[in-house]
Every structure is written in C-alpha cells, then in structure tokens.
Amino acid sequence: MDIGTISLILLLGMFALLAIGMPLGFASAFLAVATLVMKFGPELLFSRFGMGPFAVLGQSIYRQLVNYVLISVPLFIFMAALLERCGIARDMYSSLNVWMSRTRGGIAFVTSIMAVIMAAMSGIIGGEVVLLGLIALPQMLRLGYNQNLAIGTICASGSLGTMIPPSIVLIFYGLVTETSIKALFTASFLPGFMLASFYIIYIFIRTRMNPEEAPLPPEDPTAPAGREKSLMFLGFLSRFGMWVSAALFLRALFFTVTGMNTIREGVNPIPLGMASDLPWLAGALVLFGVIVFFIVGRERTAKGWEMGKGLVAPTVVIGVVLGSIYGGITGITEAAGMGVIAVFVIGLMRREMTFEIVWDAVMRTLKSTGTIIWVTVGAAALAAAYTLAGGPTYVANMIVGSDLPTMGVILLMMFIFLIMGMFMDWVGIVLLIMPVFLPIVMRLPVDEIGWFGSVAPEYVAIWFGVVFCMNMQVSFLSPPFGPAAFYLKSVAPAHISLTDIFRGFLPFIGIQLLALLVLLAWPPIVTVLL
C-alpha cells in the first residue's frame, strides 16, 4: 500500500479510535502494528515475529524509556502533588491577597500571580487548575466576581505551567528532538511571562471598563492602608533580602576560604560564589539592614513579615529548582529531586507533612506517570512505524512541494497543531508530529522565519519548541476536550456546567492566539536570553 493511503487511514483511524474512547497510548500502538502490516504485508505477523521492523519499534520505545531526563517527569509530578496537599499554596494565596485586597480585580490578579509562581515550582498543569479552583474560585464567587472572568482566569492562568520552566512539555520536546532542555527553559522565560502579563493586562482593562464584574471586598478598618502598607511590604522584602544576602555571602566566603572558587580555564565561575562577589553581597546585606532598621523600622517590618511570610516557602522552592539548574549545580533530573526534598522539608518544618499526604501524592504520581508512559510507548511505536513506512519523507515533500512561503508553511503547521490539540493529548502530539515537522522547519530558509527580526540557525529548533508550547497553551482550553475544563469541573460548584466553563475560556483563547502570533512574527523574543 502506498504511503499516501496509509497516512489517510492513520489519520481517520486515530480520530475513530479516540472517538470510541480508546486510550491514546493503546490507539497509537494498535495503529503502529497496522501501519507495518499495511506497508510490509500480513506475513510480517507470522514470520520471524519480533524481528525486522518490529525490532526497530522495540528499539525506539527502549530509547525513549531509558532516557535519564525522563525521571524528572514523575519527580515534578510528585512535587506538584505534595504542594497541592500541603498548606504552602494556601498560605501563598493568603499573603498575596493581603497586599492586593483593596485593588479592583485584586483576587483575579492574585490568582494569576499565584499561577505563575506555582508554574515555576512544578510545571504541572492539572494540579494548578484544581488547586486554584479549590482556593480562588469560591473566594471570587463569594465576592460577586463575574463567573466567566473567574473561570477564565483560573483555567488560563493554571495552564501557564506549559510555558514557564520547569515545563513538562518542554522536557518532552527536548527528549524527542534532542534539543537542550536548559536552553528551552531559558528561551521560554520571556514568552511565558509575556503571556501571564497579557492575562493581567486583560483583567485590569476588563475590570476598569466593567467595575461590577469585580466588586471590592468590604473594607477592614484594622488593616493597614496607603503609605503604611507600602512600608510594611518594603520591610518584608528587605528582611527576606537580608536573609538571602547573608546566606549567599556565607556561601561565597566558604568557597573563597576553601579555594573552591579559584578561576580555572575551561571551568565556569560559580554564580554569586566568587571572591569578587563578596563586596556586592556585603553591600546588599548592609543596604537591606539600613532599610529595615532605619527607614521602615523593626516594628513595621515584623508586621509586614507576618503578612507576607506565606511567600517565603514558594520562593525557596523556586530558588532550589531553577537556581540549581541555571547555577550549573545540577541537571534537570537532579533539580527535580532537590525540589521534592525542599517541599518535603518545608512541609515537615510546618508540621503539615503527614504519611497520608505523602501516600496520596505517591498514588497520584503513579497514576499520572503511568498514563504518560503508556502514551509515550504507543506514540514512540507509531512514530517509528510511520518512519519505516516513509511517512516523514512523504509529508515533508508534500508540504515543501506546496509552494507555500516559509511563514505559510509554519502557519499551516500551527493550524494542524491547533486542530490536533482539540482532540489529542500533548504527549502524543510531541511524539507523533514533531519528528515529522521539525526536520521540515530545519530545512526552511532561516532568514524568512518571522516578519520582524530573525532567528539564528542554531536556535531554530529551540524557537520552534517554544512556539509549539505556546500552541499547546491553546489546546488546554480548546473544546471539546480541553483538559483544563474537566480539571476545574471536578472541583467547581454544581451549578457551573462544562458549557459555562468553555464560555469563560473564549477571551483567554484569543489572548493565547495573540501571544502565539507575537512569537511567530517576532522570533527574537524567544532567543534574546540565549
């Protein structure tokens, strides 16, 4: 059978199997075997079973499953599960709410900021939406916030874990395409925070144009306000800055005394750990001390610390995970393990880490990881079978031979991603589509990518990975199978239907498409930090 017919049968077969409820992993595996039978004949199943093409499938699956970085996936899921059950996220929300309680739309702003912080801690989407649904949704509905605004803010902000490091989507993209995951994390910083800022700007404009959609809470006469509140916040930041500066100063002093930070050729200097950093760290410590003791005052600082101390634990977790990666201390997998330990130790210190919480987190991790692994096995088998049948070459020749301009080809790919994202999990899209599309993108003229600015040839794969992740942001909200809707429905009040939830998504899907267009039109925003 020719590859064109096989491709059409695979496309229709995938939609048919998913429509009848077959899990993606098993559907992919079934179609992998069907592809080999259509290409090489049914005798393949009965003569030398397990040899030839089937051996290639086995090797492809084995390569995916023994990749060391894959271990980081269950570790990040485990960390997210612990965060969801501990009081860390709850206290973070309370602290953020204290500082923004008298701002129009303040709780929606707090929800978006909390989502960014949680994304930077774990990179898991489902847990964020559920947690925000449990904490923020009742609060917004109680205060009379517009239901669509509340739903859209929670689900759109809760899916930011796709873009903001340490993103599981970026980890899988790096595994499949053999692209530097650290470079992908670095490249996704600006686009991720750009999207978050788009959400906040939209909430600000909407609540100013329609104040009734975000009523202010009743004023508390005992709560600080105005200049007094600002000074307390400055005191909180300065006290925390003193601790961080002191810890970094002692660290750099230890490295200097022991001679571990001597400059050697071919060895990168220790970030904020060299002898030359000591004066700057000492200066920062003195500056923060002056603010605390002479500008804000110890009493105000103590009150500010009580109001904002819920932000300390999340900052420590982010510092451990991302600091160990970008500080050159560990790789992605080790950083995930350190993050788990950090959350566990903080939970013990807060006396909130019980056996029941750990056991529940382990069970959730097993279920989530099992789903991802089965999808990985099936998709890796289908990708290998389709490659053996000549599928990537056929698709590449068809797209390149369509005489579309470079950006036309990329926009066509984005449209395919959007359609696939409405019906398929992102893991399957990465494993099935990316081995076909990325080689095509790498063959396109680099100087024709984007409308404003350009991307260097060595960064094309990184740029395309970040663009793909932005596309997957849309898939988490897209009907009919947008997973964020079902995550929120599982914890939402009974009167909120799935139709209500999808209706609340619509403006935020438009914002995501705008952010995607920015990445396509202006590639340097992805590569500037590289």
Short mmCIF file of C-alpha atoms in Angstrom, two decimals:
data_model
loop_
_atom_site.label_atom_id
_atom_site.label_comp_id
_atom_site.label_asym_id
_atom_site.label_seq_id
_atom_site.Cartn_x
_atom_site.Cartn_y
_atom_site.Cartn_z
CA MET A 1 0.00 0.00 0.00
CA ASP A 2 1.36 3.45 -0.86
CA ILE A 3 2.27 5.86 1.91
CA GLY A 4 -0.39 8.43 0.94
CA THR A 5 -3.17 5.90 1.54
CA ILE A 6 -1.54 4.72 4.75
CA SER A 7 -1.35 8.33 6.02
CA LEU A 8 -5.06 8.91 5.32
CA ILE A 9 -6.04 5.64 7.04
CA LEU A 10 -3.88 6.54 10.07
CA LEU A 11 -5.46 9.98 10.39
CA LEU A 12 -9.02 8.66 10.14
CA GLY A 13 -8.19 5.66 12.33
CA MET A 14 -6.76 7.84 15.10
CA PHE A 15 -9.87 10.05 15.24
CA ALA A 16 -12.15 7.00 15.10
CA LEU A 17 -10.36 5.19 17.93
CA LEU A 18 -10.27 8.29 20.12
CA ALA A 19 -13.97 8.92 19.38
CA ILE A 20 -14.95 5.48 20.71
CA GLY A 21 -12.96 6.11 23.89
CA MET A 22 -9.81 4.05 23.32
CA PRO A 23 -6.86 5.50 25.33
CA LEU A 24 -4.32 7.31 23.19
CA GLY A 25 -1.45 5.00 24.12
CA PHE A 26 -3.30 1.84 23.04
CA ALA A 27 -4.72 3.52 19.92
CA SER A 28 -1.21 4.56 18.87
CA ALA A 29 0.21 1.09 19.49
CA PHE A 30 -2.59 -0.57 17.51
CA LEU A 31 -2.07 1.81 14.59
CA ALA A 32 1.69 1.20 14.73
CA VAL A 33 1.15 -2.51 14.09
CA ALA A 34 -1.49 -1.72 11.45
CA THR A 35 0.98 0.57 9.66
CA LEU A 36 3.61 -2.17 9.45
CA VAL A 37 1.04 -4.68 8.20
CA MET A 38 -0.21 -2.25 5.51
CA LYS A 39 3.34 -1.48 4.42
CA PHE A 40 5.06 -4.87 4.64
CA GLY A 41 2.11 -7.29 4.41
CA PRO A 42 0.31 -9.51 6.96
CA GLU A 43 3.00 -12.19 6.80
CA LEU A 44 5.07 -9.87 8.99
CA LEU A 45 2.95 -11.00 11.95
CA PHE A 46 3.65 -14.71 11.45
CA SER A 47 7.18 -14.97 10.09
CA ARG A 48 10.09 -14.03 12.37
CA PHE A 49 7.82 -12.14 14.78
CA GLY A 50 9.80 -9.58 16.75
CA MET A 51 12.49 -9.29 14.11
CA GLY A 52 12.94 -6.73 11.33
CA PRO A 53 10.50 -3.79 11.58
CA PHE A 54 9.20 -4.94 14.96
CA ALA A 55 12.76 -4.82 16.32
CA VAL A 56 13.00 -1.19 15.20
CA LEU A 57 9.80 -0.42 17.12
CA GLY A 58 11.22 -2.06 20.23
CA GLN A 59 14.45 -0.11 19.96
CA SER A 60 12.55 3.17 19.54
CA ILE A 61 10.45 2.50 22.66
CA TYR A 62 13.55 1.44 24.61
CA ARG A 63 15.42 4.64 23.70
CA GLN A 64 12.55 6.77 24.99
CA LEU A 65 12.12 4.89 28.26
CA VAL A 66 15.79 4.70 29.27
CA ASN A 67 16.42 8.42 28.76
CA TYR A 68 17.72 9.72 32.09
CA VAL A 69 15.86 13.04 31.86
CA LEU A 70 12.54 11.15 31.78
CA ILE A 71 12.97 10.51 35.52
CA SER A 72 12.33 14.22 36.11
CA VAL A 73 8.70 13.82 34.97
CA PRO A 74 7.44 11.72 37.93
CA LEU A 75 9.57 13.80 40.29
CA PHE A 76 7.94 17.06 39.16
CA ILE A 77 4.50 15.42 39.33
CA PHE A 78 5.26 14.20 42.86
CA MET A 79 6.39 17.68 43.88
CA ALA A 80 3.19 19.21 42.46
CA ALA A 81 1.07 16.65 44.33
CA LEU A 82 2.83 17.47 47.62
CA LEU A 83 2.35 21.20 47.02
CA GLU A 84 -1.33 20.67 46.33
CA ARG A 85 -1.93 18.88 49.64
CA CYS A 86 0.33 20.98 51.87
CA GLY A 87 -0.62 24.44 53.07
CA ILE A 88 2.17 26.14 51.10
CA ALA A 89 -0.09 27.23 48.24
CA ARG A 90 -2.90 28.25 50.61
CA ASP A 91 -0.60 30.50 52.64
CA MET A 92 0.89 31.96 49.48
CA TYR A 93 -2.59 32.92 48.28
CA SER A 94 -3.41 34.49 51.66
CA SER A 95 -0.22 36.58 51.63
CA LEU A 96 -0.75 37.78 48.07
CA ASN A 97 -4.36 38.62 48.90
CA VAL A 98 -3.29 40.75 51.87
CA TRP A 99 -1.22 43.04 49.66
CA MET A 100 -3.80 43.36 46.85
CA SER A 101 -7.12 43.11 48.69
CA ARG A 102 -8.11 46.74 48.04
CA THR A 103 -7.33 46.63 44.31
CA ARG A 104 -10.13 46.38 41.74
CA GLY A 105 -9.89 42.81 40.40
CA GLY A 106 -7.25 42.11 43.05
CA ILE A 107 -8.23 38.48 43.62
CA ALA A 108 -8.02 37.78 39.87
CA PHE A 109 -4.56 39.41 39.86
CA VAL A 110 -3.55 37.32 42.88
CA THR A 111 -4.77 34.17 41.12
CA SER A 112 -2.69 34.92 38.03
CA ILE A 113 0.43 35.73 40.07
CA MET A 114 -0.07 32.61 42.19
CA ALA A 115 -0.35 30.53 38.99
CA VAL A 116 2.96 31.93 37.72
CA ILE A 117 4.69 31.08 41.00
CA MET A 118 3.21 27.57 41.04
CA ALA A 119 4.21 27.03 37.41
CA ALA A 120 7.79 27.97 38.32
CA MET A 121 7.69 25.48 41.19
CA SER A 122 6.37 22.37 39.45
CA GLY A 123 5.40 22.81 35.78
CA ILE A 124 2.31 20.56 36.15
CA ILE A 125 -0.93 21.90 34.68
CA GLY A 126 -3.69 19.74 36.15
CA GLY A 127 -2.69 20.25 39.78
CA GLU A 128 -2.55 24.03 39.36
CA VAL A 129 -6.07 24.29 37.90
CA VAL A 130 -7.50 22.04 40.63
CA LEU A 131 -5.74 23.93 43.41
CA LEU A 132 -6.77 27.35 42.08
CA GLY A 133 -10.30 26.03 41.65
CA LEU A 134 -10.38 24.99 45.31
CA ILE A 135 -8.81 28.17 46.71
CA ALA A 136 -9.62 31.06 44.37
CA LEU A 137 -12.96 30.17 42.73
CA PRO A 138 -15.08 30.14 45.93
CA GLN A 139 -13.47 33.40 47.02
CA MET A 140 -14.19 35.18 43.72
CA LEU A 141 -17.77 33.89 43.53
CA ARG A 142 -18.41 34.88 47.16
CA LEU A 143 -17.29 38.45 46.46
CA GLY A 144 -19.53 38.70 43.41
CA TYR A 145 -16.92 38.41 40.63
CA ASN A 146 -18.25 37.73 37.14
CA GLN A 147 -18.40 33.94 36.79
CA ASN A 148 -16.85 33.89 33.29
CA LEU A 149 -13.99 36.12 34.44
CA ALA A 150 -13.31 33.88 37.44
CA ILE A 151 -13.39 30.66 35.38
CA GLY A 152 -11.24 32.04 32.56
CA THR A 153 -8.66 33.48 34.94
CA ILE A 154 -8.28 30.20 36.84
CA CYS A 155 -8.03 27.89 33.82
CA ALA A 156 -5.90 30.15 31.62
CA SER A 157 -3.51 31.06 34.43
CA GLY A 158 -3.46 27.48 35.69
CA SER A 159 -2.19 26.25 32.32
CA LEU A 160 0.89 28.51 32.42
CA GLY A 161 2.93 25.51 33.52
CA THR A 162 3.15 24.63 29.81
CA MET A 163 5.30 27.70 29.12
CA ILE A 164 7.08 28.63 32.33
CA PRO A 165 10.08 26.45 33.35
CA PRO A 166 10.28 23.73 34.55
CA SER A 167 7.67 22.79 31.92
CA ILE A 168 6.99 19.07 31.38
CA VAL A 169 6.03 19.86 27.76
CA LEU A 170 9.45 21.42 27.13
CA ILE A 171 11.15 18.44 28.77
CA PHE A 172 9.38 16.01 26.43
CA TYR A 173 10.08 18.21 23.40
CA GLY A 174 13.77 18.25 24.31
CA LEU A 175 13.80 14.46 24.74
CA VAL A 176 12.13 13.77 21.39
CA THR A 177 14.09 16.32 19.34
CA GLU A 178 17.40 16.01 21.25
CA THR A 179 17.36 19.74 21.98
CA SER A 180 18.98 21.27 25.07
CA ILE A 181 16.30 21.39 27.76
CA LYS A 182 18.21 24.07 29.67
CA ALA A 183 18.22 26.24 26.52
CA LEU A 184 14.48 25.60 26.07
CA PHE A 185 13.84 26.68 29.65
CA THR A 186 15.87 29.85 29.14
CA ALA A 187 14.13 30.65 25.85
CA SER A 188 10.64 30.18 27.30
CA PHE A 189 11.08 32.64 30.18
CA LEU A 190 10.13 35.81 28.31
CA PRO A 191 7.26 34.27 26.29
CA GLY A 192 5.82 32.67 29.43
CA PHE A 193 5.86 35.87 31.44
CA MET A 194 4.63 37.80 28.39
CA LEU A 195 1.55 35.58 28.26
CA ALA A 196 0.99 35.98 32.01
CA SER A 197 1.27 39.76 31.65
CA PHE A 198 -1.27 39.65 28.80
CA TYR A 199 -3.72 37.95 31.18
CA ILE A 200 -3.13 40.56 33.89
CA ILE A 201 -3.48 43.46 31.43
CA TYR A 202 -6.73 41.98 30.13
CA ILE A 203 -8.09 41.57 33.67
CA PHE A 204 -7.06 45.16 34.50
CA ILE A 205 -8.79 46.60 31.42
CA ARG A 206 -11.91 44.45 31.81
CA THR A 207 -12.40 45.27 35.49
CA ARG A 208 -11.87 49.00 34.85
CA MET A 209 -14.37 49.02 31.99
CA ASN A 210 -16.88 46.90 33.95
CA PRO A 211 -16.30 47.53 37.68
CA GLU A 212 -19.38 45.47 38.55
CA GLU A 213 -17.56 42.34 37.37
CA ALA A 214 -15.01 42.66 40.21
CA PRO A 215 -16.50 44.33 43.30
CA LEU A 216 -14.15 45.47 46.03
CA PRO A 217 -14.34 43.47 49.29
CA PRO A 218 -15.68 45.19 52.43
CA GLU A 219 -13.06 47.48 53.93
CA ASP A 220 -11.33 46.27 57.08
CA PRO A 221 -10.75 49.28 59.39
CA THR A 222 -7.94 47.45 61.21
CA ALA A 223 -5.97 46.62 58.04
CA PRO A 224 -3.06 48.89 57.09
CA ALA A 225 -3.51 51.04 54.00
CA GLY A 226 -1.70 53.55 51.81
CA ARG A 227 1.84 54.53 52.83
CA GLU A 228 1.79 52.34 55.94
CA LYS A 229 1.01 49.23 53.88
CA SER A 230 3.72 50.10 51.35
CA LEU A 231 6.30 50.49 54.12
CA MET A 232 5.32 47.13 55.61
CA PHE A 233 5.75 45.47 52.23
CA LEU A 234 9.15 47.14 51.82
CA GLY A 235 10.10 45.89 55.27
CA PHE A 236 9.04 42.35 54.38
CA LEU A 237 11.09 42.39 51.17
CA SER A 238 14.12 43.88 52.94
CA ARG A 239 14.05 41.33 55.75
CA PHE A 240 13.84 38.49 53.25
CA GLY A 241 16.60 40.16 51.23
CA MET A 242 18.79 40.26 54.36
CA TRP A 243 18.41 36.51 54.82
CA VAL A 244 19.17 35.74 51.18
CA SER A 245 22.15 38.12 51.07
CA ALA A 246 23.57 36.70 54.30
CA ALA A 247 23.23 33.13 53.04
CA LEU A 248 24.88 33.97 49.71
CA PHE A 249 27.66 35.90 51.48
CA LEU A 250 28.47 32.96 53.77
CA ARG A 251 28.37 30.62 50.75
CA ALA A 252 30.80 32.76 48.76
CA LEU A 253 33.03 33.17 51.84
CA PHE A 254 33.13 29.37 52.30
CA PHE A 255 34.08 28.84 48.65
CA THR A 256 36.80 31.50 48.97
CA VAL A 257 38.31 30.15 52.20
CA THR A 258 38.37 26.58 50.87
CA GLY A 259 39.72 27.66 47.47
CA MET A 260 36.82 26.04 45.60
CA ASN A 261 36.12 29.17 43.58
CA THR A 262 39.54 29.75 42.08
CA ILE A 263 39.38 30.71 38.43
CA ARG A 264 40.40 27.80 36.19
CA GLU A 265 40.49 27.64 32.43
CA GLY A 266 37.54 25.80 30.93
CA VAL A 267 35.53 25.94 34.18
CA ASN A 268 32.64 28.37 34.54
CA PRO A 269 32.79 30.63 37.63
CA ILE A 270 30.39 29.81 40.46
CA PRO A 271 27.37 32.14 40.17
CA LEU A 272 27.42 34.58 43.13
CA GLY A 273 30.09 32.42 44.72
CA MET A 274 33.34 34.05 43.65
CA ALA A 275 35.62 36.24 45.79
CA SER A 276 34.72 39.23 43.58
CA ASP A 277 31.06 38.79 44.60
CA LEU A 278 31.76 39.24 48.33
CA PRO A 279 31.76 43.10 48.32
CA TRP A 280 28.48 43.21 46.37
CA LEU A 281 26.79 40.69 48.66
CA ALA A 282 28.05 42.53 51.75
CA GLY A 283 26.76 45.81 50.29
CA ALA A 284 23.33 44.28 49.63
CA LEU A 285 23.22 42.97 53.22
CA VAL A 286 24.05 46.42 54.60
CA LEU A 287 21.51 48.13 52.32
CA PHE A 288 18.69 45.82 53.38
CA GLY A 289 19.70 46.27 57.04
CA VAL A 290 19.55 50.05 56.72
CA ILE A 291 16.06 49.83 55.21
CA VAL A 292 14.83 47.51 57.97
CA PHE A 293 16.32 49.33 60.99
CA PHE A 294 16.39 52.99 59.93
CA ILE A 295 13.78 53.54 57.18
CA VAL A 296 10.92 51.09 57.80
CA GLY A 297 11.55 50.26 61.44
CA ARG A 298 11.66 46.91 63.21
CA GLU A 299 8.03 47.02 64.34
CA ARG A 300 6.63 47.67 60.84
CA THR A 301 8.99 45.07 59.40
CA ALA A 302 7.75 42.46 61.90
CA LYS A 303 4.12 43.19 60.96
CA GLY A 304 4.98 43.08 57.25
CA TRP A 305 6.72 39.76 57.76
CA GLU A 306 3.64 38.26 59.39
CA MET A 307 1.52 39.47 56.47
CA GLY A 308 3.86 38.22 53.74
CA LYS A 309 5.66 35.18 55.14
CA GLY A 310 3.48 32.87 53.04
CA LEU A 311 5.57 33.93 50.01
CA VAL A 312 8.84 32.70 51.51
CA ALA A 313 8.38 28.93 51.07
CA PRO A 314 7.40 29.15 47.35
CA THR A 315 10.38 31.44 46.71
CA VAL A 316 12.70 28.92 48.35
CA VAL A 317 11.31 26.07 46.22
CA ILE A 318 11.71 28.11 43.01
CA GLY A 319 15.23 29.07 44.04
CA VAL A 320 16.16 25.44 44.70
CA VAL A 321 14.75 24.12 41.40
CA LEU A 322 15.63 26.86 38.93
CA GLY A 323 18.68 28.09 40.86
CA SER A 324 20.28 24.65 40.77
CA ILE A 325 19.67 24.41 37.01
CA TYR A 326 20.85 27.87 35.97
CA GLY A 327 23.55 27.98 38.61
CA GLY A 328 25.17 24.99 36.95
CA ILE A 329 24.85 22.92 40.11
CA THR A 330 22.68 20.09 38.76
CA GLY A 331 20.88 18.90 35.65
CA ILE A 332 17.12 18.85 35.12
CA THR A 333 16.54 15.48 36.80
CA GLU A 334 18.61 16.26 39.90
CA ALA A 335 16.90 19.66 40.21
CA ALA A 336 13.51 17.91 40.24
CA GLY A 337 14.73 15.65 43.05
CA MET A 338 16.04 18.63 45.01
CA GLY A 339 12.68 20.35 44.56
CA VAL A 340 10.87 17.33 46.02
CA ILE A 341 13.23 17.32 49.02
CA ALA A 342 12.76 21.08 49.50
CA VAL A 343 8.95 20.75 49.54
CA PHE A 344 9.15 17.74 51.85
CA VAL A 345 11.47 19.50 54.33
CA ILE A 346 9.34 22.67 54.31
CA GLY A 347 6.25 20.54 54.95
CA LEU A 348 7.98 18.86 57.91
CA MET A 349 9.06 22.22 59.32
CA ARG A 350 5.47 23.45 59.06
CA ARG A 351 4.25 20.16 60.64
CA GLU A 352 1.94 19.55 57.68
CA MET A 353 3.72 16.63 56.03
CA THR A 354 1.86 13.50 57.14
CA PHE A 355 2.01 9.92 55.95
CA GLU A 356 -1.45 10.27 54.39
CA ILE A 357 -0.34 13.27 52.31
CA VAL A 358 2.79 11.50 51.09
CA TRP A 359 0.87 8.33 50.26
CA ASP A 360 -1.79 10.27 48.34
CA ALA A 361 0.94 12.14 46.44
CA VAL A 362 2.64 8.85 45.55
CA MET A 363 -0.63 7.37 44.25
CA ARG A 364 -1.36 10.46 42.16
CA THR A 365 2.17 10.36 40.77
CA LEU A 366 1.82 6.69 39.82
CA LYS A 367 -1.47 7.31 38.02
CA SER A 368 -0.25 10.38 36.13
CA THR A 369 3.13 8.88 35.25
CA GLY A 370 1.52 5.62 34.16
CA THR A 371 -0.72 7.49 31.74
CA ILE A 372 2.22 9.45 30.33
CA ILE A 373 4.41 6.34 29.98
CA TRP A 374 1.71 4.38 28.12
CA VAL A 375 1.18 7.30 25.76
CA THR A 376 4.95 7.51 25.30
CA VAL A 377 5.20 3.79 24.45
CA GLY A 378 2.33 3.88 21.97
CA ALA A 379 3.34 7.14 20.31
CA ALA A 380 7.00 6.09 20.04
CA ALA A 381 5.92 2.84 18.35
CA LEU A 382 3.63 4.67 15.91
CA ALA A 383 6.29 7.28 15.11
CA ALA A 384 8.84 4.52 14.40
CA ALA A 385 6.38 2.53 12.24
CA TYR A 386 5.38 5.61 10.25
CA THR A 387 9.05 6.46 9.73
CA LEU A 388 9.75 2.94 8.45
CA ALA A 389 6.84 3.32 6.03
CA GLY A 390 8.35 6.55 4.66
CA GLY A 391 5.78 8.86 6.22
CA PRO A 392 8.05 11.78 7.26
CA THR A 393 9.56 12.00 3.80
CA TYR A 394 6.10 11.91 2.21
CA VAL A 395 4.73 14.66 4.47
CA ALA A 396 7.89 16.77 4.05
CA ASN A 397 7.75 16.52 0.25
CA MET A 398 4.03 17.32 0.26
CA ILE A 399 4.44 20.43 2.43
CA VAL A 400 7.64 21.68 0.77
CA GLY A 401 6.19 20.97 -2.67
CA SER A 402 3.06 23.00 -1.94
CA ASP A 403 4.90 26.20 -2.98
CA LEU A 404 3.81 27.95 0.20
CA PRO A 405 6.12 30.70 1.54
CA THR A 406 8.13 29.92 4.64
CA MET A 407 5.70 31.56 7.05
CA GLY A 408 2.83 29.93 5.18
CA VAL A 409 4.35 26.51 5.94
CA ILE A 410 4.77 27.40 9.62
CA LEU A 411 1.22 28.78 9.87
CA LEU A 412 -0.08 25.55 8.30
CA MET A 413 1.79 23.60 10.98
CA MET A 414 0.31 25.83 13.69
CA PHE A 415 -3.17 25.18 12.32
CA ILE A 416 -2.53 21.41 12.38
CA PHE A 417 -1.27 21.68 15.99
CA LEU A 418 -4.40 23.62 16.98
CA ILE A 419 -6.72 21.02 15.40
CA MET A 420 -4.80 18.07 16.87
CA GLY A 421 -4.75 19.79 20.27
CA MET A 422 -8.56 19.83 20.30
CA PHE A 423 -8.67 16.03 20.24
CA MET A 424 -5.31 14.67 21.40
CA ASP A 425 -3.06 14.90 24.44
CA TRP A 426 0.11 16.99 24.07
CA VAL A 427 2.34 13.96 24.76
CA GLY A 428 1.02 12.20 21.67
CA ILE A 429 1.41 15.35 19.56
CA VAL A 430 5.05 15.76 20.61
CA LEU A 431 5.93 12.14 19.93
CA LEU A 432 3.90 11.71 16.72
CA ILE A 433 4.02 15.06 14.93
CA MET A 434 7.31 16.64 16.00
CA PRO A 435 9.61 14.06 14.34
CA VAL A 436 7.81 14.92 11.07
CA PHE A 437 7.52 18.70 11.38
CA LEU A 438 10.84 19.72 12.94
CA PRO A 439 13.04 18.40 10.07
CA ILE A 440 10.85 20.40 7.66
CA VAL A 441 11.30 23.57 9.72
CA MET A 442 15.06 22.98 9.85
CA ARG A 443 15.12 22.89 6.03
CA LEU A 444 13.27 26.20 5.64
CA PRO A 445 15.22 29.40 4.84
CA VAL A 446 16.16 30.82 8.23
CA ASP A 447 16.07 34.45 7.08
CA GLU A 448 12.39 34.06 6.11
CA ILE A 449 11.23 32.93 9.57
CA GLY A 450 9.29 35.74 11.26
CA TRP A 451 8.20 39.13 9.99
CA PHE A 452 10.18 41.33 12.42
CA GLY A 453 13.68 40.23 13.32
CA SER A 454 15.17 36.83 12.65
CA VAL A 455 16.33 33.68 14.42
CA ALA A 456 19.88 32.30 14.29
CA PRO A 457 20.20 28.88 12.56
CA GLU A 458 21.40 27.18 15.76
CA TYR A 459 18.28 28.36 17.63
CA VAL A 460 15.61 27.28 15.11
CA ALA A 461 14.77 24.06 16.99
CA ILE A 462 14.56 25.97 20.29
CA TRP A 463 12.35 28.68 18.79
CA PHE A 464 10.02 26.09 17.24
CA GLY A 465 9.78 24.25 20.57
CA VAL A 466 8.70 27.40 22.42
CA VAL A 467 6.21 28.22 19.66
CA PHE A 468 4.84 24.68 19.91
CA CYS A 469 4.41 25.05 23.70
CA MET A 470 2.53 28.31 23.20
CA ASN A 471 0.28 26.44 20.77
CA MET A 472 -0.31 23.76 23.39
CA GLN A 473 -1.45 26.51 25.78
CA VAL A 474 -4.45 26.88 23.49
CA SER A 475 -5.07 23.13 23.45
CA PHE A 476 -5.59 23.05 27.22
CA LEU A 477 -8.60 25.35 26.82
CA SER A 478 -9.90 24.26 23.39
CA PRO A 479 -13.27 22.47 23.25
CA PRO A 480 -14.40 19.74 23.04
CA PHE A 481 -11.63 18.03 25.03
CA GLY A 482 -9.85 20.96 26.69
CA PRO A 483 -8.45 19.24 29.81
CA ALA A 484 -8.47 22.44 31.92
CA ALA A 485 -12.28 22.45 31.73
CA PHE A 486 -12.55 18.95 33.15
CA TYR A 487 -9.95 19.67 35.87
CA LEU A 488 -11.96 22.69 37.02
CA LYS A 489 -15.31 20.90 36.71
CA SER A 490 -14.08 18.26 39.16
CA VAL A 491 -13.90 20.88 41.95
CA ALA A 492 -16.35 23.58 40.78
CA PRO A 493 -19.79 24.12 42.38
CA ALA A 494 -22.59 22.02 40.89
CA HIS A 495 -24.31 24.98 39.21
CA ILE A 496 -21.27 25.59 36.93
CA SER A 497 -21.60 23.42 33.83
CA LEU A 498 -18.96 22.48 31.26
CA THR A 499 -20.69 24.87 28.84
CA ASP A 500 -20.23 27.70 31.34
CA ILE A 501 -16.57 26.81 31.73
CA PHE A 502 -15.87 26.75 27.98
CA ARG A 503 -17.73 30.05 27.61
CA GLY A 504 -15.43 31.62 30.18
CA PHE A 505 -12.39 30.46 28.18
CA LEU A 506 -13.16 32.35 24.96
CA PRO A 507 -11.45 35.72 25.66
CA PHE A 508 -8.40 33.95 27.07
CA ILE A 509 -8.08 31.71 23.99
CA GLY A 510 -7.97 34.93 21.96
CA ILE A 511 -5.16 36.22 24.23
CA GLN A 512 -3.22 32.97 23.76
CA LEU A 513 -3.56 33.22 19.97
CA LEU A 514 -2.29 36.82 20.16
CA ALA A 515 0.76 35.66 22.15
CA LEU A 516 1.35 32.88 19.59
CA LEU A 517 1.22 35.46 16.80
CA VAL A 518 3.83 37.57 18.62
CA LEU A 519 6.23 34.61 18.76
CA LEU A 520 5.70 33.88 15.07
CA ALA A 521 6.07 37.50 13.97
CA TRP A 522 8.96 38.44 16.28
CA PRO A 523 11.26 35.41 16.87
CA PRO A 524 13.95 37.36 18.82
CA ILE A 525 11.70 37.43 21.90
CA VAL A 526 12.41 33.70 22.20
CA THR A 527 16.16 33.82 21.58
CA VAL A 528 17.17 37.10 23.25
CA LEU A 529 18.14 35.41 26.55
CA LEU A 530 20.18 32.77 24.73
#
